[in-house]
mmCIF file of C-alpha atoms in Angstrom:
data_model
loop_
_atom_site.group_PDB
_atom_site.id
_atom_site.type_symbol
_atom_site.label_atom_id
_atom_site.label_comp_id
_atom_site.label_asym_id
_atom_site.label_seq_id
_atom_site.Cartn_x
_atom_site.Cartn_y
_atom_site.Cartn_z
ATOM 1 C CA UNK A 1 107.456 142.278 111.187
ATOM 2 C CA UNK A 2 105.969 138.822 110.759
ATOM 3 C CA UNK A 3 108.603 136.241 111.680
ATOM 4 C CA UNK A 4 106.550 133.054 111.365
ATOM 5 C CA UNK A 5 107.336 130.916 108.320
ATOM 6 C CA UNK A 6 104.158 129.912 106.442
ATOM 7 C CA UNK A 7 103.351 126.278 105.761
ATOM 8 C CA UNK A 8 103.366 126.950 102.012
ATOM 9 C CA UNK A 9 105.311 129.676 100.227
ATOM 10 C CA UNK A 10 102.428 130.554 97.885
ATOM 11 C CA UNK A 11 99.585 132.856 99.082
ATOM 12 C CA UNK A 12 96.474 130.954 100.183
ATOM 13 C CA UNK A 13 93.782 132.860 102.072
ATOM 14 C CA UNK A 14 90.962 131.196 104.045
ATOM 15 C CA UNK A 15 92.652 127.775 104.033
ATOM 16 C CA UNK A 16 90.500 124.674 104.419
ATOM 17 C CA UNK A 17 92.822 121.724 105.065
ATOM 18 C CA UNK A 18 91.087 118.381 104.532
ATOM 19 C CA UNK A 19 92.327 114.842 105.230
ATOM 20 C CA UNK A 20 92.027 112.801 102.034
ATOM 21 C CA UNK A 21 93.319 109.409 100.900
ATOM 22 C CA UNK A 22 97.108 109.669 100.712
ATOM 23 C CA UNK A 23 97.448 112.919 102.630
ATOM 24 C CA UNK A 24 95.831 116.335 102.793
ATOM 25 C CA UNK A 25 94.480 118.998 100.442
ATOM 26 C CA UNK A 26 94.361 122.716 101.234
ATOM 27 C CA UNK A 27 91.709 124.745 99.408
ATOM 28 C CA UNK A 28 91.557 128.527 99.586
ATOM 29 C CA UNK A 29 90.497 131.883 98.211
ATOM 30 C CA UNK A 30 92.257 133.149 95.100
ATOM 31 C CA UNK A 31 91.719 134.646 91.646
ATOM 32 C CA UNK A 32 89.949 132.898 88.780
ATOM 33 C CA UNK A 33 92.418 131.567 86.206
ATOM 34 C CA UNK A 34 91.632 129.843 82.916
ATOM 35 C CA UNK A 35 87.978 129.418 83.835
ATOM 36 C CA UNK A 36 88.615 127.911 87.249
ATOM 37 C CA UNK A 37 88.473 129.227 90.815
ATOM 38 C CA UNK A 38 89.732 127.928 94.183
ATOM 39 C CA UNK A 39 93.486 127.310 94.295
ATOM 40 C CA UNK A 40 94.538 124.078 95.994
ATOM 41 C CA UNK A 41 97.681 122.319 97.162
ATOM 42 C CA UNK A 42 98.437 118.768 98.286
ATOM 43 C CA UNK A 43 100.709 117.316 100.956
ATOM 44 C CA UNK A 44 101.597 113.860 102.226
ATOM 45 C CA UNK A 45 102.856 115.083 105.595
ATOM 46 C CA UNK A 46 101.491 118.610 106.274
ATOM 47 C CA UNK A 47 105.049 119.906 105.842
ATOM 48 C CA UNK A 48 105.796 119.958 102.122
ATOM 49 C CA UNK A 49 103.090 121.294 99.809
ATOM 50 C CA UNK A 50 102.631 121.160 96.035
ATOM 51 C CA UNK A 51 100.165 123.313 94.136
ATOM 52 C CA UNK A 52 97.649 121.552 91.859
ATOM 53 C CA UNK A 53 96.056 124.647 90.328
ATOM 54 C CA UNK A 54 92.453 125.784 90.603
ATOM 55 C CA UNK A 55 89.880 123.051 91.135
ATOM 56 C CA UNK A 56 86.404 124.661 90.833
ATOM 57 C CA UNK A 57 84.876 125.284 87.418
ATOM 58 C CA UNK A 58 83.882 128.948 87.428
ATOM 59 C CA UNK A 59 80.319 130.060 86.735
ATOM 60 C CA UNK A 60 79.201 132.510 84.071
ATOM 61 C CA UNK A 61 80.558 136.048 84.672
ATOM 62 C CA UNK A 62 77.190 137.404 85.785
ATOM 63 C CA UNK A 63 77.416 135.224 88.928
ATOM 64 C CA UNK A 64 80.487 137.142 90.040
ATOM 65 C CA UNK A 65 84.240 137.080 89.873
ATOM 66 C CA UNK A 66 85.053 136.730 93.590
ATOM 67 C CA UNK A 67 85.032 133.155 94.900
ATOM 68 C CA UNK A 68 85.498 133.022 98.660
ATOM 69 C CA UNK A 69 86.320 130.605 101.435
ATOM 70 C CA UNK A 70 85.628 127.093 100.094
ATOM 71 C CA UNK A 71 85.243 124.157 102.462
ATOM 72 C CA UNK A 72 85.099 120.551 101.308
ATOM 73 C CA UNK A 73 83.724 117.329 102.787
ATOM 74 C CA UNK A 74 83.086 113.765 101.659
ATOM 75 C CA UNK A 75 79.487 112.573 101.802
ATOM 76 C CA UNK A 76 77.397 109.963 99.988
ATOM 77 C CA UNK A 77 80.314 108.746 97.900
ATOM 78 C CA UNK A 78 81.265 112.166 96.508
ATOM 79 C CA UNK A 79 83.165 115.304 97.490
ATOM 80 C CA UNK A 80 81.210 118.508 98.095
ATOM 81 C CA UNK A 81 82.522 122.061 98.096
ATOM 82 C CA UNK A 82 80.607 124.865 99.816
ATOM 83 C CA UNK A 83 81.630 128.376 98.802
ATOM 84 C CA UNK A 84 80.317 131.856 98.031
ATOM 85 C CA UNK A 85 80.561 133.916 94.865
ATOM 86 C CA UNK A 86 79.793 137.570 94.274
ATOM 87 C CA UNK A 87 81.001 140.807 92.732
ATOM 88 C CA UNK A 88 83.880 142.106 94.815
ATOM 89 C CA UNK A 89 82.616 142.106 98.388
ATOM 90 C CA UNK A 90 78.942 142.455 97.488
ATOM 91 C CA UNK A 91 76.148 140.042 96.637
ATOM 92 C CA UNK A 92 77.752 136.879 97.959
ATOM 93 C CA UNK A 93 75.537 133.843 98.515
ATOM 94 C CA UNK A 94 76.443 130.248 99.328
ATOM 95 C CA UNK A 95 76.543 127.610 96.628
ATOM 96 C CA UNK A 96 77.601 123.964 96.408
ATOM 97 C CA UNK A 97 79.744 122.066 93.903
ATOM 98 C CA UNK A 98 80.433 118.343 93.504
ATOM 99 C CA UNK A 99 83.429 116.262 92.440
ATOM 100 C CA UNK A 100 84.198 112.573 92.163
ATOM 101 C CA UNK A 101 87.629 113.010 93.785
ATOM 102 C CA UNK A 102 88.944 115.662 96.188
ATOM 103 C CA UNK A 103 91.366 117.014 93.563
ATOM 104 C CA UNK A 104 88.371 118.035 91.446
ATOM 105 C CA UNK A 105 87.241 119.305 89.119
ATOM 106 C CA UNK A 106 84.325 120.535 91.224
ATOM 107 C CA UNK A 107 81.191 121.440 89.259
ATOM 108 C CA UNK A 108 78.549 123.774 90.651
ATOM 109 C CA UNK A 109 75.168 122.089 91.210
ATOM 110 C CA UNK A 110 73.095 125.060 90.060
ATOM 111 C CA UNK A 111 71.739 125.846 93.530
ATOM 112 C CA UNK A 112 71.906 128.789 95.901
ATOM 113 C CA UNK A 113 71.668 127.417 99.439
ATOM 114 C CA UNK A 114 70.950 130.817 101.020
ATOM 115 C CA UNK A 115 68.473 132.514 98.645
ATOM 116 C CA UNK A 116 66.749 134.465 101.416
ATOM 117 C CA UNK A 117 69.872 136.068 102.885
ATOM 118 C CA UNK A 118 71.141 139.558 102.028
ATOM 119 C CA UNK A 119 74.712 138.270 102.056
ATOM 120 C CA UNK A 120 76.117 134.891 103.100
ATOM 121 C CA UNK A 121 79.699 133.594 103.121
ATOM 122 C CA UNK A 122 82.097 131.134 104.735
ATOM 123 C CA UNK A 123 80.059 127.933 104.691
ATOM 124 C CA UNK A 124 81.501 125.103 106.781
ATOM 125 C CA UNK A 125 80.004 121.572 106.772
ATOM 126 C CA UNK A 126 80.357 119.161 109.697
ATOM 127 C CA UNK A 127 79.149 115.629 110.380
ATOM 128 C CA UNK A 128 77.973 115.287 113.985
ATOM 129 C CA UNK A 129 78.353 112.159 116.133
ATOM 130 C CA UNK A 130 74.644 111.364 115.725
ATOM 131 C CA UNK A 131 75.083 111.203 111.929
ATOM 132 C CA UNK A 132 73.429 114.510 111.105
ATOM 133 C CA UNK A 133 75.202 117.115 109.007
ATOM 134 C CA UNK A 134 75.232 120.832 109.779
ATOM 135 C CA UNK A 135 76.384 123.831 107.814
ATOM 136 C CA UNK A 136 77.676 126.899 109.612
ATOM 137 C CA UNK A 137 78.061 130.210 107.785
ATOM 138 C CA UNK A 138 78.172 133.990 108.200
ATOM 139 C CA UNK A 139 75.359 136.323 107.142
ATOM 140 C CA UNK A 140 74.462 140.017 107.360
ATOM 141 C CA UNK A 141 72.063 141.092 110.123
ATOM 142 C CA UNK A 142 70.884 144.699 110.481
ATOM 143 C CA UNK A 143 68.299 144.521 113.284
ATOM 144 C CA UNK A 144 70.741 144.200 116.183
ATOM 145 C CA UNK A 145 72.617 146.441 118.625
ATOM 146 C CA UNK A 146 75.803 145.351 116.853
ATOM 147 C CA UNK A 147 74.753 145.268 113.186
ATOM 148 C CA UNK A 148 76.982 143.461 110.747
ATOM 149 C CA UNK A 149 77.957 139.946 109.786
ATOM 150 C CA UNK A 150 76.774 137.340 112.317
ATOM 151 C CA UNK A 151 77.109 133.554 112.541
ATOM 152 C CA UNK A 152 74.276 131.188 111.640
ATOM 153 C CA UNK A 153 73.749 127.492 111.066
ATOM 154 C CA UNK A 154 71.304 124.980 109.629
ATOM 155 C CA UNK A 155 70.982 121.251 109.315
ATOM 156 C CA UNK A 156 72.343 120.087 105.965
ATOM 157 C CA UNK A 157 69.540 117.654 105.187
ATOM 158 C CA UNK A 158 71.160 116.503 101.952
ATOM 159 C CA UNK A 159 74.373 117.760 100.359
ATOM 160 C CA UNK A 160 72.280 120.333 98.499
ATOM 161 C CA UNK A 161 69.413 121.056 100.934
ATOM 162 C CA UNK A 162 69.415 123.281 104.030
ATOM 163 C CA UNK A 163 66.904 123.066 106.845
ATOM 164 C CA UNK A 164 65.684 126.091 108.838
ATOM 165 C CA UNK A 165 68.424 128.610 109.570
ATOM 166 C CA UNK A 166 69.216 129.325 113.207
ATOM 167 C CA UNK A 167 71.051 132.211 114.835
ATOM 168 C CA UNK A 168 74.341 131.009 116.309
ATOM 169 C CA UNK A 169 76.413 133.952 117.507
ATOM 170 C CA UNK A 170 76.243 137.740 117.223
ATOM 171 C CA UNK A 171 79.199 140.099 117.638
ATOM 172 C CA UNK A 172 79.771 140.743 121.344
ATOM 173 C CA UNK A 173 82.973 142.815 121.682
ATOM 174 C CA UNK A 174 84.443 146.035 120.313
ATOM 175 C CA UNK A 175 87.391 144.221 118.711
ATOM 176 C CA UNK A 176 84.859 142.744 116.289
ATOM 177 C CA UNK A 177 84.158 146.115 114.644
ATOM 178 C CA UNK A 178 84.987 145.857 110.934
ATOM 179 C CA UNK A 179 84.665 149.597 110.319
ATOM 180 C CA UNK A 180 83.027 152.598 111.945
ATOM 181 C CA UNK A 181 80.552 154.646 109.905
ATOM 182 C CA UNK A 182 80.418 152.117 107.084
ATOM 183 C CA UNK A 183 77.822 152.656 104.368
ATOM 184 C CA UNK A 184 75.774 149.463 104.099
ATOM 185 C CA UNK A 185 72.282 148.894 102.730
ATOM 186 C CA UNK A 186 71.533 152.595 102.549
ATOM 187 C CA UNK A 187 72.607 153.218 106.140
ATOM 188 C CA UNK A 188 75.762 154.380 107.894
ATOM 189 C CA UNK A 189 76.613 151.882 110.627
ATOM 190 C CA UNK A 190 79.345 150.809 112.997
ATOM 191 C CA UNK A 191 79.726 147.516 111.160
ATOM 192 C CA UNK A 192 80.750 144.413 113.119
ATOM 193 C CA UNK A 193 81.965 141.145 111.648
ATOM 194 C CA UNK A 194 82.055 137.530 112.797
ATOM 195 C CA UNK A 195 82.978 135.109 110.025
ATOM 196 C CA UNK A 196 84.775 131.884 109.117
ATOM 197 C CA UNK A 197 82.969 129.503 111.522
ATOM 198 C CA UNK A 198 84.406 125.994 111.776
ATOM 199 C CA UNK A 199 83.230 123.242 114.134
ATOM 200 C CA UNK A 200 85.488 121.002 116.228
ATOM 201 C CA UNK A 201 84.016 117.900 117.871
ATOM 202 C CA UNK A 202 85.156 117.470 121.475
ATOM 203 C CA UNK A 203 83.542 114.598 123.340
ATOM 204 C CA UNK A 204 79.935 115.537 124.077
ATOM 205 C CA UNK A 205 80.552 119.182 123.239
ATOM 206 C CA UNK A 206 80.766 121.127 120.029
ATOM 207 C CA UNK A 207 83.428 123.839 119.785
ATOM 208 C CA UNK A 208 83.087 126.528 117.130
ATOM 209 C CA UNK A 209 86.056 128.593 116.016
ATOM 210 C CA UNK A 210 85.479 131.863 114.150
ATOM 211 C CA UNK A 211 87.204 135.113 113.230
ATOM 212 C CA UNK A 212 86.223 138.708 113.902
ATOM 213 C CA UNK A 213 87.053 142.277 113.011
ATOM 214 C CA UNK A 214 88.518 143.344 109.681
ATOM 215 C CA UNK A 215 90.461 140.780 107.690
ATOM 216 C CA UNK A 216 92.347 143.661 106.091
ATOM 217 C CA UNK A 217 94.578 144.475 109.045
ATOM 218 C CA UNK A 218 96.269 143.469 112.296
ATOM 219 C CA UNK A 219 93.070 143.751 114.341
ATOM 220 C CA UNK A 220 91.742 140.477 112.919
ATOM 221 C CA UNK A 221 91.504 137.706 115.527
ATOM 222 C CA UNK A 222 90.267 134.145 115.869
ATOM 223 C CA UNK A 223 88.111 133.133 118.837
ATOM 224 C CA UNK A 224 85.861 130.269 119.910
ATOM 225 C CA UNK A 225 82.594 129.345 121.609
ATOM 226 C CA UNK A 226 81.015 126.068 122.679
ATOM 227 C CA UNK A 227 77.653 124.348 122.923
ATOM 228 C CA UNK A 228 76.222 120.963 123.843
ATOM 229 C CA UNK A 229 74.717 120.621 120.370
ATOM 230 C CA UNK A 230 74.322 122.486 117.099
ATOM 231 C CA UNK A 231 71.056 124.083 118.184
ATOM 232 C CA UNK A 232 72.897 125.886 120.993
ATOM 233 C CA UNK A 233 72.801 127.877 123.168
ATOM 234 C CA UNK A 234 76.396 128.923 122.491
ATOM 235 C CA UNK A 235 78.690 130.024 125.310
ATOM 236 C CA UNK A 236 81.590 132.416 124.778
ATOM 237 C CA UNK A 237 84.491 132.077 127.245
ATOM 238 C CA UNK A 238 85.365 135.101 129.404
ATOM 239 C CA UNK A 239 87.034 138.053 127.680
ATOM 240 C CA UNK A 240 90.616 137.173 126.787
ATOM 241 C CA UNK A 241 90.044 133.442 127.138
ATOM 242 C CA UNK A 242 87.922 133.461 123.992
ATOM 243 C CA UNK A 243 90.760 134.561 121.678
ATOM 244 C CA UNK A 244 92.833 131.808 120.056
ATOM 245 C CA UNK A 245 94.910 133.843 117.617
ATOM 246 C CA UNK A 246 95.777 137.530 117.448
ATOM 247 C CA UNK A 247 98.531 139.688 115.989
ATOM 248 C CA UNK A 248 101.817 139.221 117.843
ATOM 249 C CA UNK A 249 105.555 139.287 117.111
ATOM 250 C CA UNK A 250 105.181 136.430 114.606
ATOM 251 C CA UNK A 251 101.750 136.780 113.006
ATOM 252 C CA UNK A 252 99.840 139.670 111.449
ATOM 253 C CA UNK A 253 96.041 139.438 111.312
ATOM 254 C CA UNK A 254 95.768 135.669 111.818
ATOM 255 C CA UNK A 255 92.363 134.234 111.068
ATOM 256 C CA UNK A 256 89.820 132.312 109.040
ATOM 257 C CA UNK A 257 90.800 128.888 110.267
ATOM 258 C CA UNK A 258 89.910 125.282 109.630
ATOM 259 C CA UNK A 259 90.881 122.198 111.623
ATOM 260 C CA UNK A 260 92.144 118.797 110.607
ATOM 261 C CA UNK A 261 93.960 115.779 112.062
ATOM 262 C CA UNK A 262 97.728 115.379 111.719
ATOM 263 C CA UNK A 263 99.743 112.232 110.940
ATOM 264 C CA UNK A 264 99.849 111.325 114.636
ATOM 265 C CA UNK A 265 96.114 111.794 115.116
ATOM 266 C CA UNK A 266 96.491 115.113 116.928
ATOM 267 C CA UNK A 267 94.376 118.144 116.075
ATOM 268 C CA UNK A 268 95.837 120.793 113.753
ATOM 269 C CA UNK A 269 94.541 124.298 113.061
ATOM 270 C CA UNK A 270 95.127 125.962 109.681
ATOM 271 C CA UNK A 271 94.739 129.718 109.246
ATOM 272 C CA UNK A 272 96.061 132.582 107.177
ATOM 273 C CA UNK A 273 98.194 135.569 108.202
ATOM 274 C CA UNK A 274 99.654 138.510 106.292
ATOM 275 C CA UNK A 275 103.249 138.660 105.148
ATOM 276 C CA UNK A 276 105.401 141.425 106.664
ATOM 277 C CA UNK A 277 104.805 143.714 103.677
ATOM 278 C CA UNK A 278 101.038 143.301 103.928
ATOM 279 C CA UNK A 279 100.790 142.163 100.311
ATOM 280 C CA UNK A 280 99.301 138.664 100.659
ATOM 281 C CA UNK A 281 97.887 136.135 103.113
ATOM 282 C CA UNK A 282 99.697 132.833 103.614
ATOM 283 C CA UNK A 283 98.665 129.534 105.218
ATOM 284 C CA UNK A 284 100.035 128.600 108.638
ATOM 285 C CA UNK A 285 99.609 125.318 110.504
ATOM 286 C CA UNK A 286 99.763 124.996 114.282
ATOM 287 C CA UNK A 287 99.089 122.306 116.830
ATOM 288 C CA UNK A 288 95.659 122.603 118.466
ATOM 289 C CA UNK A 289 95.090 121.437 122.021
ATOM 290 C CA UNK A 290 91.471 120.387 122.558
ATOM 291 C CA UNK A 291 90.071 119.959 126.064
ATOM 292 C CA UNK A 292 86.654 118.259 125.834
ATOM 293 C CA UNK A 293 85.982 118.604 129.566
ATOM 294 C CA UNK A 294 86.690 122.275 130.273
ATOM 295 C CA UNK A 295 85.923 122.722 127.470
ATOM 296 C CA UNK A 296 88.910 124.519 126.032
ATOM 297 C CA UNK A 297 91.015 125.242 122.967
ATOM 298 C CA UNK A 298 94.626 126.434 122.796
ATOM 299 C CA UNK A 299 96.922 126.966 119.827
ATOM 300 C CA UNK A 300 100.384 125.428 120.136
ATOM 301 C CA UNK A 301 103.536 125.483 118.060
ATOM 302 C CA UNK A 302 104.031 125.125 114.289
ATOM 303 C CA UNK A 303 103.427 121.756 112.668
ATOM 304 C CA UNK A 304 106.699 120.252 111.401
ATOM 305 C CA UNK A 305 109.414 122.323 109.774
ATOM 306 C CA UNK A 306 107.769 123.923 106.726
ATOM 307 C CA UNK A 307 109.584 123.584 103.412
ATOM 308 C CA UNK A 308 106.836 124.628 101.029
ATOM 309 C CA UNK A 309 107.289 123.873 97.367
ATOM 310 C CA UNK A 310 105.516 125.911 94.731
ATOM 311 C CA UNK A 311 103.903 124.066 91.897
#
């Protein structure tokens, strides 16, 4: 039974918690309502949260009804949301929307950033110390000893333009199997999944958190790798040391994280985990210890004393 109290008492999968003027906003995956996707909530202290409804104007139905894993950044005087849309769990590609303020409304810019991919999800933008922007995401790869969803990245030349896509990380362990004998693209495969990449800057190194396995159950975990720059090569810590979050006495299937900075300037990791009944995924916030020298990452205790308020 999951004993951990979520940061907000309303379901919010794939939480992206972003520092904004006056506090923080959490964006996540949820159903389309009244022509809008992407539920969001605001907080002034990372402890008490208030829902502000859905903030992305939905596309025409033919684009899809499933809007997944938004991440938001500020760039060039505007706020940009990177997300995927598809039909159920098929046909997802990455798109970008723009808003004048982080509360939205975000309006799609009419562009698919990954037109040459079979399937692409979980886009995560990051501004590097040298001023460049990169976008990390997950995409399907078949020609590999561990076929499935792998991690990739590309320079984000403008808010709406990607440079050449580079391989970042392929599945490397059996715990990253999504399903055995899964029918995909006309084949039956032992399908692996790495997804939800999110970059953390640590001195001269770049740390990348990500999740693996099946989001549907307790086998889902969050791990990390590091590199000296976005082009790689990426190094995975030894087995066991790579895992940041896994099912335990308090959390069920913790994963798909993002990172932000708390009121005291310390790093915070946001992620979702299932409730005890397995009916919904809720946002959790924990302290994140970042070692830029090792390098290293370690998840600490809960942030504050959550008293979520629905709204």
